[in-house]
mmCIF file of C-alpha atoms in Angstrom:
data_model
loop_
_atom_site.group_PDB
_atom_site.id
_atom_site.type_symbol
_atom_site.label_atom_id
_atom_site.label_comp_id
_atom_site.label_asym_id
_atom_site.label_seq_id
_atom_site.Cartn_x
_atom_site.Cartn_y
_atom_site.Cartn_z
ATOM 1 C CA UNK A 247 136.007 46.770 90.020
ATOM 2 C CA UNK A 248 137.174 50.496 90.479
ATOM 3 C CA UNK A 249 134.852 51.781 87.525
ATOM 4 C CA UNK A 250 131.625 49.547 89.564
ATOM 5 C CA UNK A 251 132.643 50.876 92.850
ATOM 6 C CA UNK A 252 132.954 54.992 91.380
ATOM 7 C CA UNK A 253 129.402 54.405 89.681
ATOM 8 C CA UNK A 254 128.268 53.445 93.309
ATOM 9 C CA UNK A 255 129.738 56.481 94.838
ATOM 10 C CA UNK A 256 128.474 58.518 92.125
ATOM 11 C CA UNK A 257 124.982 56.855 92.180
ATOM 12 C CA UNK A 258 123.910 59.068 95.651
ATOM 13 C CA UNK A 259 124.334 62.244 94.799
ATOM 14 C CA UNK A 260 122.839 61.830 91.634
ATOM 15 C CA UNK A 261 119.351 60.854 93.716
ATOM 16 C CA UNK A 262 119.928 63.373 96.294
ATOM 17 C CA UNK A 263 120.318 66.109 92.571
ATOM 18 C CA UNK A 264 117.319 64.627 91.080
ATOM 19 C CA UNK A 265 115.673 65.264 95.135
ATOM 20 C CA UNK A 266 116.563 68.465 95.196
ATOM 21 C CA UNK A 267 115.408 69.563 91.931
ATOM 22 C CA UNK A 268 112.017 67.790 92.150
ATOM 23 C CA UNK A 269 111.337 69.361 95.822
ATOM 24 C CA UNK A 270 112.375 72.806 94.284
ATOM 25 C CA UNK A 271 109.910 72.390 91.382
ATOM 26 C CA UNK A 272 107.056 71.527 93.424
ATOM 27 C CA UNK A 273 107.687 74.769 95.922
ATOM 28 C CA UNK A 274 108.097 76.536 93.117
ATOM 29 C CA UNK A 275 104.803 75.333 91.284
ATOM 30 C CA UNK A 276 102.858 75.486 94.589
ATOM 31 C CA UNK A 277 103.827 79.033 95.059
ATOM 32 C CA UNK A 278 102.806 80.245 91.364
ATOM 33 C CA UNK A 279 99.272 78.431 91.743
ATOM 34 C CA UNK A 280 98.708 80.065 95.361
ATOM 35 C CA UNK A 281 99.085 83.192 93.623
ATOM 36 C CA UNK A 282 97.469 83.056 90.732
ATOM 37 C CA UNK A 283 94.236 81.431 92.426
ATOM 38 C CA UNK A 284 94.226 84.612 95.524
ATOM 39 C CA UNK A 285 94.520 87.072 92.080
ATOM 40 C CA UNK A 286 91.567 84.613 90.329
ATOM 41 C CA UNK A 287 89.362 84.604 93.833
ATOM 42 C CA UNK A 288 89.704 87.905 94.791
ATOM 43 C CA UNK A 289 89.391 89.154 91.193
ATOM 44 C CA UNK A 290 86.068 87.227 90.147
ATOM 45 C CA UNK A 291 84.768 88.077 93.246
ATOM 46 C CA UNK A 292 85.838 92.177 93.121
ATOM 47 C CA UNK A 293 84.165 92.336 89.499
ATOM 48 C CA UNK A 294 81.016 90.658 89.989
ATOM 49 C CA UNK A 295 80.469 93.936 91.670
ATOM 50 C CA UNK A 296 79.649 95.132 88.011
ATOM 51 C CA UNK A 297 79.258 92.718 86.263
ATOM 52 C CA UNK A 298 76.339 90.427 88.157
ATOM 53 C CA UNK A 299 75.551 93.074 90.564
ATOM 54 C CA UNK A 300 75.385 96.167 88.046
ATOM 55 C CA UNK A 301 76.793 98.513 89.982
ATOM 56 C CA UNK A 302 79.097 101.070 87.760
ATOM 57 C CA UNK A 303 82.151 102.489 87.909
ATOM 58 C CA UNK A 304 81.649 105.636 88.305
ATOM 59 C CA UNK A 305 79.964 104.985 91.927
ATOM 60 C CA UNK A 306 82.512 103.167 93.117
ATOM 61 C CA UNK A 307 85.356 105.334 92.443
ATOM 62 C CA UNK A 308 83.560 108.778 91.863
ATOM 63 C CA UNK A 309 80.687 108.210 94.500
ATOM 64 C CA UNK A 310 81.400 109.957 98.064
ATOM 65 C CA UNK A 311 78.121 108.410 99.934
ATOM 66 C CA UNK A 312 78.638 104.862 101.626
ATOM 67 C CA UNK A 313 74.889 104.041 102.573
ATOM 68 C CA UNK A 314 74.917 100.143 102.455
ATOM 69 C CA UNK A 315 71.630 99.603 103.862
ATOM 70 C CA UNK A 316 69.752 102.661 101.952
ATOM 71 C CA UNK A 317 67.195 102.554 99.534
ATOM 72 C CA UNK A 318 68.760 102.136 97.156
ATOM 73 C CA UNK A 319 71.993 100.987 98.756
ATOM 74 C CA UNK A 320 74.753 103.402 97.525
ATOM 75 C CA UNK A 321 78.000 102.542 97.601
ATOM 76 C CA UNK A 322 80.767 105.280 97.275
ATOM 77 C CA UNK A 323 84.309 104.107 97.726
ATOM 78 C CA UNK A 324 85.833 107.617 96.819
ATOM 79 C CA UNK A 325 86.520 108.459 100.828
ATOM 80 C CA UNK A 326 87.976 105.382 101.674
ATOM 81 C CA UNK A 327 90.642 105.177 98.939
ATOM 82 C CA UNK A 328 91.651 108.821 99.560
ATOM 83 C CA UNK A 329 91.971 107.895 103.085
ATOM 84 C CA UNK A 330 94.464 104.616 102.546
ATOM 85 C CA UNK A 331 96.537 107.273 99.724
ATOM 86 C CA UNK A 332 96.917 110.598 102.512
ATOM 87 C CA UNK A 333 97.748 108.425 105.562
ATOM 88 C CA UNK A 334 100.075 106.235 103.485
ATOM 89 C CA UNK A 335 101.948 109.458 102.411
ATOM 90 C CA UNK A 336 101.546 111.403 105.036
ATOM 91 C CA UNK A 337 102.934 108.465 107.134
ATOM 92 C CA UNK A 338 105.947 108.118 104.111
ATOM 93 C CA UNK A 339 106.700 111.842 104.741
ATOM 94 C CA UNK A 340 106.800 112.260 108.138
ATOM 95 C CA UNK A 341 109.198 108.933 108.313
ATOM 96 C CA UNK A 342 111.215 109.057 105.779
ATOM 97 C CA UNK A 343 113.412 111.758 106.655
ATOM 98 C CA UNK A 344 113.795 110.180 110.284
ATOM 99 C CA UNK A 345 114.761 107.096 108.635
ATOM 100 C CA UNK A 346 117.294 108.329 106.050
ATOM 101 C CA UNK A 347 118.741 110.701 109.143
ATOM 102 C CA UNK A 348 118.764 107.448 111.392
ATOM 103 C CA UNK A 349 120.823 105.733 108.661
ATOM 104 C CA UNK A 350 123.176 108.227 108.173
ATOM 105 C CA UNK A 351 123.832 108.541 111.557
ATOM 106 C CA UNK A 352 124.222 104.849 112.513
ATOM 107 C CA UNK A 353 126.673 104.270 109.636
ATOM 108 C CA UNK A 354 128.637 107.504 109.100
ATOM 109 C CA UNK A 355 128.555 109.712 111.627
ATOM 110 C CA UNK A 356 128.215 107.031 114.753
ATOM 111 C CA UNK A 357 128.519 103.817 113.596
ATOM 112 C CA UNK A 358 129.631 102.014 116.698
ATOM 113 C CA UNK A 359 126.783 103.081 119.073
ATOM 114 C CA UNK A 360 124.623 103.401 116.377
ATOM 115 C CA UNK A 361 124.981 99.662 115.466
ATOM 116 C CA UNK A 362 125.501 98.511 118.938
ATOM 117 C CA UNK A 363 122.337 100.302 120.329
ATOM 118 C CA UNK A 364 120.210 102.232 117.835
ATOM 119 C CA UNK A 365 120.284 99.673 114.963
ATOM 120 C CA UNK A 366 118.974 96.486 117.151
ATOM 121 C CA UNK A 367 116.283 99.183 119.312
ATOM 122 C CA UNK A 368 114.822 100.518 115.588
ATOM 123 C CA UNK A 369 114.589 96.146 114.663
ATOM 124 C CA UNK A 370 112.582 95.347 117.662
ATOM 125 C CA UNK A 371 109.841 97.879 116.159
ATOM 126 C CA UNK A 372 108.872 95.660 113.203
ATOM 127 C CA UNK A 373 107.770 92.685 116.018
ATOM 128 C CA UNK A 374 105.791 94.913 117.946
ATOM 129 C CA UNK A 375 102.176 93.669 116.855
ATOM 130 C CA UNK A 376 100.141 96.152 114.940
ATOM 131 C CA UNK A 377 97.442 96.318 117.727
ATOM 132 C CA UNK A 378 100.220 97.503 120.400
ATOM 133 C CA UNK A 379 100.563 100.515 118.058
ATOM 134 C CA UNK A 380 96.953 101.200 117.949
ATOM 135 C CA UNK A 381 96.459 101.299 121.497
ATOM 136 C CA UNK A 382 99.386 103.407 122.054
ATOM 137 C CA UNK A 383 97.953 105.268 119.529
ATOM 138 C CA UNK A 384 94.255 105.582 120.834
ATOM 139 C CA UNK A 385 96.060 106.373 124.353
ATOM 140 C CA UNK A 386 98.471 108.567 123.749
ATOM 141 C CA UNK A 387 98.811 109.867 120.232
ATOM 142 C CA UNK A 388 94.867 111.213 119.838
ATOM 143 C CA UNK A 389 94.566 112.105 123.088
ATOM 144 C CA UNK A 390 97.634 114.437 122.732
ATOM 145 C CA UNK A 391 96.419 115.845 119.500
ATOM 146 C CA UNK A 392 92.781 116.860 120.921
ATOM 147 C CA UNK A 393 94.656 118.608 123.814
ATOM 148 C CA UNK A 394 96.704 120.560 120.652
ATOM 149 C CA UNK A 395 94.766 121.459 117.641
ATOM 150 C CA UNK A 396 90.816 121.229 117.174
ATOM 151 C CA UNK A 397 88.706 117.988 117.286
ATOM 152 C CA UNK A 398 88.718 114.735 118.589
ATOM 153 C CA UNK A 399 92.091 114.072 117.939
ATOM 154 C CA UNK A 400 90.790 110.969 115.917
ATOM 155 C CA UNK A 401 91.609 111.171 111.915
ATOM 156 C CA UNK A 402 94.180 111.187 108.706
ATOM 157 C CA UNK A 403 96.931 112.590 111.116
ATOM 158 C CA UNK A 404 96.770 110.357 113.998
ATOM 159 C CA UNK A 405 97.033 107.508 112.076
ATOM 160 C CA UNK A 406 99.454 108.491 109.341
ATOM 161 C CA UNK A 407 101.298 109.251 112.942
ATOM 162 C CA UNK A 408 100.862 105.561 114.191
ATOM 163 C CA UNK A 409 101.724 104.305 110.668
ATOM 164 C CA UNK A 410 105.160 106.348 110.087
ATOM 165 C CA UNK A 411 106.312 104.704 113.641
ATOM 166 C CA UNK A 412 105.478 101.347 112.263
ATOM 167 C CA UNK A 413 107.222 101.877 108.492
ATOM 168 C CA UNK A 414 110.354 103.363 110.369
ATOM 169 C CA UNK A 415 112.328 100.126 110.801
ATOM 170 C CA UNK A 416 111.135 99.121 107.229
ATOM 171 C CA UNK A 417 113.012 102.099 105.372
ATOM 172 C CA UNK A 418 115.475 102.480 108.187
ATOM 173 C CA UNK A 419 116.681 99.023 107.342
ATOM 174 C CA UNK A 420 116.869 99.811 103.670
ATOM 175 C CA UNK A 421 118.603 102.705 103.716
ATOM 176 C CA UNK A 422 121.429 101.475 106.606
ATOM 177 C CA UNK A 423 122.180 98.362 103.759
ATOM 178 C CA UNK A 424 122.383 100.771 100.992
ATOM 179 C CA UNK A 425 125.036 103.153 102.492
ATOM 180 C CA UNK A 426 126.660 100.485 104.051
ATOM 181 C CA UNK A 427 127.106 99.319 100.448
ATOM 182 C CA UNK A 428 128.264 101.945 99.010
ATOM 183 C CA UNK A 429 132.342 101.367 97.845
ATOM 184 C CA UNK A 430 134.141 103.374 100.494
ATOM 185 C CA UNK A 431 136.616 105.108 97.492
ATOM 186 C CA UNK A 432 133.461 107.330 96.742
ATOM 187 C CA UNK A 433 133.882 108.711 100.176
ATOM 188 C CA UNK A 434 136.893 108.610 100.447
ATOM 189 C CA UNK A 435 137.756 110.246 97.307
ATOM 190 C CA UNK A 436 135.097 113.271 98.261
ATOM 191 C CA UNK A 437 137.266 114.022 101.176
ATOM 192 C CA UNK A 438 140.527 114.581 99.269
ATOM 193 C CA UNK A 439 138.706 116.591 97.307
ATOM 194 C CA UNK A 440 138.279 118.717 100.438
ATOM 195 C CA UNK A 441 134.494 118.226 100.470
ATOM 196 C CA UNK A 442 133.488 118.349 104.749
ATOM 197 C CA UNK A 443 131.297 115.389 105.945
ATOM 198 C CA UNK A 444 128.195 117.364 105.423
ATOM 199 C CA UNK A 445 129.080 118.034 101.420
ATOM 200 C CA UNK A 446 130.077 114.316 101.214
ATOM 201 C CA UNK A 447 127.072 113.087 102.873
ATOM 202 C CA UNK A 448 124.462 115.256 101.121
ATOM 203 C CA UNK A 449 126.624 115.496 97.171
ATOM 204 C CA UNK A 450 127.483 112.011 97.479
ATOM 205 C CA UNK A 451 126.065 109.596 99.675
ATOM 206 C CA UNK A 452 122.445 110.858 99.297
ATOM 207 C CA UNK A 453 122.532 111.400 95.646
ATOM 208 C CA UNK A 454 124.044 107.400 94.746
ATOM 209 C CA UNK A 455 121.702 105.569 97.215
ATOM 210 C CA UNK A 456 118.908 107.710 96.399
ATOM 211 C CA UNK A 457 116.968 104.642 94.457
ATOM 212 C CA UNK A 458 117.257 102.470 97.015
ATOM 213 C CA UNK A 459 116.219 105.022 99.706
ATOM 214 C CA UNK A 460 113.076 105.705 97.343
ATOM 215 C CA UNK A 461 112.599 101.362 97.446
ATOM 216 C CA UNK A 462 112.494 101.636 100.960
ATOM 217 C CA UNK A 463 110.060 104.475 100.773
ATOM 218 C CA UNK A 464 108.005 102.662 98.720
ATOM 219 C CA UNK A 465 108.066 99.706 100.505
ATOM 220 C CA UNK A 466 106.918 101.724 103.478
ATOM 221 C CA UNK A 467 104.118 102.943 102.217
ATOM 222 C CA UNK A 468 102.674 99.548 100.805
ATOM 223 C CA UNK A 469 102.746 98.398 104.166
ATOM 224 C CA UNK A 470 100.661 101.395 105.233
ATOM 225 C CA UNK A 471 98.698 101.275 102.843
ATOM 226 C CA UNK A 472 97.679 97.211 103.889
ATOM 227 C CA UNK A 473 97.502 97.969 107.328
ATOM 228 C CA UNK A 474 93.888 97.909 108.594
ATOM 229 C CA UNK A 475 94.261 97.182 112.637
ATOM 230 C CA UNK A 476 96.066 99.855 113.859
ATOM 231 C CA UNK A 477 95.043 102.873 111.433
ATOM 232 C CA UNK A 478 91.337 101.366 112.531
ATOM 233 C CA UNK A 479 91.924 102.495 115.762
ATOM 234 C CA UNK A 480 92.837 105.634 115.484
ATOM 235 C CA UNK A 481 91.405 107.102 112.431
ATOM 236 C CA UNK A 482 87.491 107.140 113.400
ATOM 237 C CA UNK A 483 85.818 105.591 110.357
ATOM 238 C CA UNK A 484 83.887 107.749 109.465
ATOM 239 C CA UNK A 485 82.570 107.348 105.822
ATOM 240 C CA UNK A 486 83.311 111.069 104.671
ATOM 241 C CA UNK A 487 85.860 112.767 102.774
ATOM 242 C CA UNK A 488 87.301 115.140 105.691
ATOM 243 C CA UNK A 489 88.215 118.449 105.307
ATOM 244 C CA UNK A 490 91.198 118.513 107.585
ATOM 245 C CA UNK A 491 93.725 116.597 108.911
ATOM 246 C CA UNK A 492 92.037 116.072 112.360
ATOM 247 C CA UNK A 493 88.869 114.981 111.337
ATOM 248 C CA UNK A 494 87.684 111.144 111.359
ATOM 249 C CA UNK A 495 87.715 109.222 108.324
ATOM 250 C CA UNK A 496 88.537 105.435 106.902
ATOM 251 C CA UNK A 497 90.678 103.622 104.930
ATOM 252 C CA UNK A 498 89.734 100.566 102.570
ATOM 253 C CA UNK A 499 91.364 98.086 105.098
ATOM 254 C CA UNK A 500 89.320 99.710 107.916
ATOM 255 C CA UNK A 501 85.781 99.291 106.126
ATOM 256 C CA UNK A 502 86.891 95.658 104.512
ATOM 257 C CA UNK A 503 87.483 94.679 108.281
ATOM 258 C CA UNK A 504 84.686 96.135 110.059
ATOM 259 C CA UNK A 505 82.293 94.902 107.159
ATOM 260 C CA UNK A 506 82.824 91.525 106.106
ATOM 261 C CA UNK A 507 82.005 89.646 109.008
ATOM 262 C CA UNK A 508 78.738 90.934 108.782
ATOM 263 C CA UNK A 509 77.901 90.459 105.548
ATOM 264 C CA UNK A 510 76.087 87.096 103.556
ATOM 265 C CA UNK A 511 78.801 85.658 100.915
ATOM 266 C CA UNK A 512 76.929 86.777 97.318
ATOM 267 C CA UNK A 513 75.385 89.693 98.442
ATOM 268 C CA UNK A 514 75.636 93.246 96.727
ATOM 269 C CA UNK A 515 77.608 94.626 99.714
ATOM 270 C CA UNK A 516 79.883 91.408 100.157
ATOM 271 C CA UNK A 517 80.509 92.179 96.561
ATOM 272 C CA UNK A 518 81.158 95.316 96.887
ATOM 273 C CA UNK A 519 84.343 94.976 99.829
ATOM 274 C CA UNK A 520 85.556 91.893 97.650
ATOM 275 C CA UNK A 521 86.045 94.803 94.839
ATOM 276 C CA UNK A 522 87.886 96.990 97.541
ATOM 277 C CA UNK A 523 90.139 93.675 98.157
ATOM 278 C CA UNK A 524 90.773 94.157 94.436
ATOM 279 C CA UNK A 525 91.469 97.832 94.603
ATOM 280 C CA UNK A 526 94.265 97.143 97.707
ATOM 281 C CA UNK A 527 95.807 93.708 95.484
ATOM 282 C CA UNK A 528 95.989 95.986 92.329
ATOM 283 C CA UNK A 529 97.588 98.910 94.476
ATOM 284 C CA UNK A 530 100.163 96.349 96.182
ATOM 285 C CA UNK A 531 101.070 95.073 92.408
ATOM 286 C CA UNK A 532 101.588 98.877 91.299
ATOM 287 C CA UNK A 533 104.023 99.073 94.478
ATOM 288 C CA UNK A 534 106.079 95.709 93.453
ATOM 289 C CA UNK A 535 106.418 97.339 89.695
ATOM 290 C CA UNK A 536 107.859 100.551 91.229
ATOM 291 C CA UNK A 537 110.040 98.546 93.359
ATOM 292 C CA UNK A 538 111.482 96.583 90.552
ATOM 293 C CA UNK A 539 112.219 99.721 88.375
ATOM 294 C CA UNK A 540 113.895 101.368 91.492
ATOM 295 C CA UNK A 541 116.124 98.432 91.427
ATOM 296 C CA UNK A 542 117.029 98.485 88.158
ATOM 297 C CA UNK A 543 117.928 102.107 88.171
ATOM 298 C CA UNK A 544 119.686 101.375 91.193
ATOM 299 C CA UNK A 545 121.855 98.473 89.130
ATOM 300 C CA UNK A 546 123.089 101.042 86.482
#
């Protein structure tokens, strides 16, 4: 009778084990098909471009005229991925350094006020919808920079402005849980070496968390380099290579969104923005893979 009633008791969580497994599987399955059929859509789709259409390579990539509706349409991609790289790095350097000093501050040199106030203030950034900062941006950020240097105001710098305010909670956040991380013997042990806070922050801190500083970085910068609303705003779209920071130009995410909608499904030009699709997807793939090795250099 005591062996019948501990098979009943045991019966349960056996079901609820085989439940949880089964419901695991399935998210898991789900997930790895959703992928693999975007990559399968977006990539049949990106290379009909040369293979059905018979458009080459070389204009895509090497071609700086975007003339759509010419005769014969030309389609140069060259100025809009140069655009996505310099405002993506451009926005990367000009937040990085704010971010990394932000960290350091809120965790070693203020850590009370700067968790209490400056931490939760630099969170609320990452729900401010991208369209907030590209207003801001259109009202304040270009119209300050045509009152300061030559043009328009509209271009590579104004948006590579609007995109380093958006990334700055992204590597802000990585870098606080990095140094927060770090074993506190390692600073502690640069002090009785009679190293000052400055020596220990910049010979010890930096130098450890440095790969996961550069994952935050990186992660920064594949968000700007996906972000189409705000930059779209603010940049000008123009379909040139410019030849300064203050003059108008696009990004891949900028053309794919003002495009599309007024294209026919199968046509050369639809085509031709699925292959930019492909072009941001294989760029956001090269991202994850630096990520990863970042975090394994960061494990040794």
């Amino acid at each position: 009778m005591a062996q019948s009633g501990g098979n009943k008791k045991v019966q349960p969580h056996i079901i609820e084990e085989w439940t949880g497994k089964i419901f695991t599987s399935f998210c898991i399955v789900l997930l790895v098909v959703t992928i693999f059929s975007m990559v399968y859509f977006v990539s049949t789709r990106g290379l009909s471009t040369f293979f059905q259409d018979g458009i080459s390579i070389g204009q895509i990539f090497g071609s700086t005229e975007w003339r759509p509706d010419g005769v014969p349409p030309v389609f140069g991609a060259l100025p809009f991925i140069l655009g996505s790289f310099s405002t993506s790095i451009l926005a990367a350097v000009i937040a990085a350094p704010l971010s990394i000093c932000a960290a350091l501050f809120m965790v070693e040199i203020m850590p009370k006020f700067g968790k209490k106030f400056l931490l939760p203030v630099i969170e609320l950034l990452a729900g401010i919808p991208s369209v907030v900062y590209g207003f801001v941006g259109l009202s304040v950020i270009v119209p300050f920079y045509r009152d300061i240097f030559p043009g328009q105001g509209l271009g590579i710098f104004a948006g590579a402005t609007v995109l380093s305010i958006m990334i700055l909670p992204t590597i802000t956040s990585i870098a606080t849980d990095a140094i927060t991380a770090l074993p506190p013997g390692l600073k502690e042990g640069s002090y009785a070496l009679g190293a000052t806070r400055w020596q220990t922050l910049w010979r010890t801190v930096l130098p450890t968390t440095m790969p996961s500083l550069l994952t935050g970085v990186v992660l920064g910068m594949a968000r700007a380099f996906g972000e189409a609303l705000a930059v779209q705003m603010v940049i000008g779209n123009a379909p040139h290579i410019p030849r300064s920071l203050f003059e108008s130009t696009s990004t891949l995410t900028s053309v794919i969104t003002l495009s599309m909608g007024n294209t026919a499904m199968g046509t050369t030009q639809n085509n031709v923005l699925w292959t930019l699709a492909l072009i941001l997807m294989l760029m956001t793939f090269v991202f994850v893979f630096i990520v990863r090795g970042l975090e394994r250099r960061a494990k040794r």
